[in-house]
Tab-separated table of C-alpha atoms in Angstrom:
chain	number	residue	atom	x	y	z
A	25	MET	CA	-3.639	3.060	-9.222
A	26	VAL	CA	-3.520	-0.370	-8.455
A	27	LEU	CA	-7.388	-1.148	-7.434
A	28	ALA	CA	-8.049	0.529	-11.388
A	29	LEU	CA	-5.644	-1.916	-12.419
A	30	HIS	CA	-7.310	-4.271	-10.407
A	31	PRO	CA	-11.028	-4.015	-10.729
A	32	GLU	CA	-11.792	-7.395	-9.294
A	33	TRP	CA	-9.617	-6.050	-5.708
A	34	GLN	CA	-11.996	-2.736	-6.186
A	35	GLU	CA	-14.910	-4.739	-6.608
A	36	MET	CA	-14.238	-6.794	-3.487
A	37	ALA	CA	-13.211	-4.528	-1.057
A	38	ARG	CA	-16.368	-2.048	-1.674
A	39	GLU	CA	-18.276	-5.071	-0.914
A	40	GLU	CA	-16.535	-5.604	1.863
A	41	VAL	CA	-17.235	-1.819	2.931
A	42	LEU	CA	-20.463	-2.063	1.918
A	43	GLN	CA	-21.533	-5.029	3.896
A	44	VAL	CA	-19.814	-3.646	7.197
A	45	CYS	CA	-20.475	0.673	6.725
A	46	GLY	CA	-23.414	0.402	4.232
A	47	GLN	CA	-23.662	4.082	3.113
A	48	ASN	CA	-22.789	5.393	6.496
A	49	GLU	CA	-19.300	7.342	7.083
A	50	PRO	CA	-17.088	4.337	8.588
A	51	ASN	CA	-15.794	4.777	12.170
A	52	PHE	CA	-12.893	3.272	13.779
A	53	GLU	CA	-15.015	0.661	15.078
A	54	ALA	CA	-16.722	-0.061	11.928
A	55	LEU	CA	-12.893	-0.609	10.410
A	56	THR	CA	-11.957	-2.984	13.081
A	57	HIS	CA	-14.791	-4.997	11.374
A	58	LEU	CA	-13.369	-4.978	7.740
A	59	LYS	CA	-12.063	-8.769	7.616
A	60	ILE	CA	-13.329	-11.654	6.209
A	61	ALA	CA	-14.351	-14.332	8.013
A	62	ALA	CA	-10.880	-16.721	8.190
A	63	ALA	CA	-8.846	-14.543	6.581
A	64	LEU	CA	-6.044	-12.650	8.657
A	65	PHE	CA	-6.479	-9.675	6.813
A	66	SER	CA	-9.372	-7.757	5.423
A	67	GLN	CA	-9.594	-6.992	1.660
A	68	VAL	CA	-8.822	-3.427	2.545
A	69	ASN	CA	-5.717	-4.176	4.999
A	70	MET	CA	-4.553	-6.845	1.926
A	71	ILE	CA	-4.922	-4.338	-0.761
A	72	LEU	CA	-3.104	-1.330	0.807
A	73	ASN	CA	-0.585	-3.472	2.288
A	74	GLU	CA	0.100	-5.036	-1.586
A	75	VAL	CA	0.145	-1.336	-3.080
A	76	LEU	CA	2.820	-0.997	-0.272
A	77	ARG	CA	4.814	-3.428	-1.322
A	78	LEU	CA	5.045	-2.858	-4.673
A	79	TYR	CA	5.429	0.926	-4.499
A	80	PRO	CA	7.426	1.877	-1.258
A	81	PRO	CA	6.737	5.172	-0.735
A	82	VAL	CA	10.737	5.345	-0.172
A	83	ILE	CA	12.953	3.638	-2.460
A	84	SER	CA	16.044	2.843	-0.749
A	85	LEU	CA	17.519	4.225	2.535
A	86	CYS	CA	21.357	4.910	3.124
A	87	GLN	CA	23.663	4.570	5.802
A	88	HIS	CA	27.058	5.532	7.181
A	89	THR	CA	29.047	3.639	9.507
A	90	TYR	CA	30.689	6.114	12.004
A	91	LYS	CA	32.436	3.318	13.587
A	92	ASP	CA	33.293	-0.030	14.058
A	93	THR	CA	29.603	-1.759	13.585
A	94	GLY	CA	28.282	-5.845	13.694
A	95	ILE	CA	24.966	-6.813	12.365
A	96	GLY	CA	24.630	-10.182	13.252
A	97	ASN	CA	27.735	-11.808	11.787
A	98	ILE	CA	28.918	-8.689	9.717
A	99	HIS	CA	31.757	-6.911	10.648
A	100	LEU	CA	31.076	-3.170	9.152
A	101	PRO	CA	34.627	-0.820	9.770
A	102	ALA	CA	33.874	2.523	9.762
A	103	GLY	CA	33.419	5.117	6.809
A	104	VAL	CA	31.525	2.293	5.314
A	105	ASP	CA	28.227	3.891	3.336
A	106	LEU	CA	25.479	0.894	3.040
A	107	ALA	CA	22.453	1.636	0.640
A	108	LEU	CA	19.131	-0.783	1.378
A	109	PRO	CA	16.982	-0.948	-1.898
A	110	MET	CA	13.745	-1.164	-0.639
A	111	LEU	CA	12.402	-1.368	-4.218
A	112	LEU	CA	13.915	-4.407	-4.220
A	113	ILE	CA	13.213	-5.728	-1.037
A	114	HIS	CA	9.911	-4.802	-1.279
A	115	HIS	CA	9.065	-7.227	-4.560
A	116	ASP	CA	9.562	-10.534	-2.418
A	117	PRO	CA	6.415	-11.348	-0.833
A	118	GLU	CA	7.040	-13.600	2.103
A	119	PRO	CA	8.517	-10.990	4.871
A	120	TRP	CA	4.770	-9.089	4.108
A	121	GLU	CA	2.847	-12.342	5.228
A	122	PRO	CA	1.872	-11.141	8.240
A	123	VAL	CA	2.660	-7.845	8.699
A	124	LEU	CA	2.378	-5.318	11.216
A	125	ALA	CA	2.088	-1.574	9.699
A	126	LYS	CA	1.970	1.360	11.477
A	127	LYS	CA	-1.575	1.508	12.928
A	128	PHE	CA	-2.378	5.304	12.892
A	129	ALA	CA	-1.362	5.707	9.095
A	130	MET	CA	-3.006	2.739	7.944
A	131	LEU	CA	-6.401	3.307	9.907
A	132	GLU	CA	-5.983	6.852	8.054
A	133	ALA	CA	-5.868	4.789	4.862
A	134	LYS	CA	-8.715	1.931	5.506
A	135	MET	CA	-11.028	5.160	6.383
A	136	ALA	CA	-9.996	7.193	2.883
A	137	LEU	CA	-10.346	4.402	0.753
A	138	ALA	CA	-13.913	2.974	2.749
A	139	MET	CA	-15.026	6.263	2.050
A	140	ILE	CA	-13.934	6.217	-1.470
A	141	LEU	CA	-15.078	3.211	-1.955
A	142	GLN	CA	-18.428	3.525	-1.233
A	143	ASN	CA	-18.975	6.602	-3.748
A	144	PHE	CA	-17.005	5.738	-6.355
A	145	GLU	CA	-15.729	3.259	-8.755
A	146	PHE	CA	-12.574	4.024	-10.767
A	147	ASN	CA	-10.837	2.794	-13.939
A	148	LEU	CA	-7.323	3.502	-15.752
A	149	SER	CA	-7.498	6.215	-18.499
A	150	PRO	CA	-6.797	5.080	-21.444
A	151	SER	CA	-3.766	7.285	-21.785
A	152	TYR	CA	-2.199	6.357	-18.764
A	153	ILE	CA	1.205	4.608	-18.867
A	154	HIS	CA	2.671	2.482	-16.155
A	155	ALA	CA	6.388	4.183	-15.720
A	156	PRO	CA	7.098	4.618	-11.882
A	157	PRO	CA	10.414	6.030	-11.963
A	158	THR	CA	13.352	5.477	-9.254
A	159	VAL	CA	13.915	8.605	-7.838
A	160	MET	CA	14.451	9.221	-3.891
A	161	ILE	CA	10.380	9.084	-3.504
A	162	LEU	CA	8.383	6.492	-6.371
A	163	GLN	CA	6.089	8.175	-8.414
A	164	PRO	CA	4.461	8.050	-11.490
A	165	GLN	CA	6.550	9.707	-14.138
A	166	HIS	CA	3.439	10.754	-16.719
A	167	GLY	CA	1.225	10.960	-13.466
A	168	ALA	CA	-1.897	8.888	-12.502
A	169	GLN	CA	-4.464	9.463	-14.911
A	170	ILE	CA	-8.095	7.824	-13.411
A	171	ILE	CA	-11.719	8.066	-14.601
A	172	ILE	CA	-13.755	8.624	-11.390
A	173	HIS	CA	-17.514	7.651	-11.560
A	174	GLN	CA	-19.782	8.252	-9.144
A	175	LEU	CA	-21.826	5.257	-7.812
């Protein structure tokens, strides 16, 4: 959905995937070479990190203190309920530069995205309405209607 919103990102990532992998199925070795010279992350990594920053799968975390707890200089007595609004925290790009993600999950996501970009171009349907609701898990309220074209 985000690549359909930003076709320039889609094209840059596709060019990188085709340059590194050609039409061959991406493998671990190829995925480790998905990087533009002098860039810390590849286009594919940057796209995945930006999507996770803007649309984290979990929008908030809740924690209950069962005993007196200290976090830095902050003292929290027992019985306090804490809410950490991930959706708000993630919209600040500063902590994401650089970011260390869960390696296996990111490898799987890169593999899937590379294979999709090798074979398809996608655009948002004119009927798409951007309305991500803020419930426990972030998801498109009205679905994500995408038009897919085989290359």
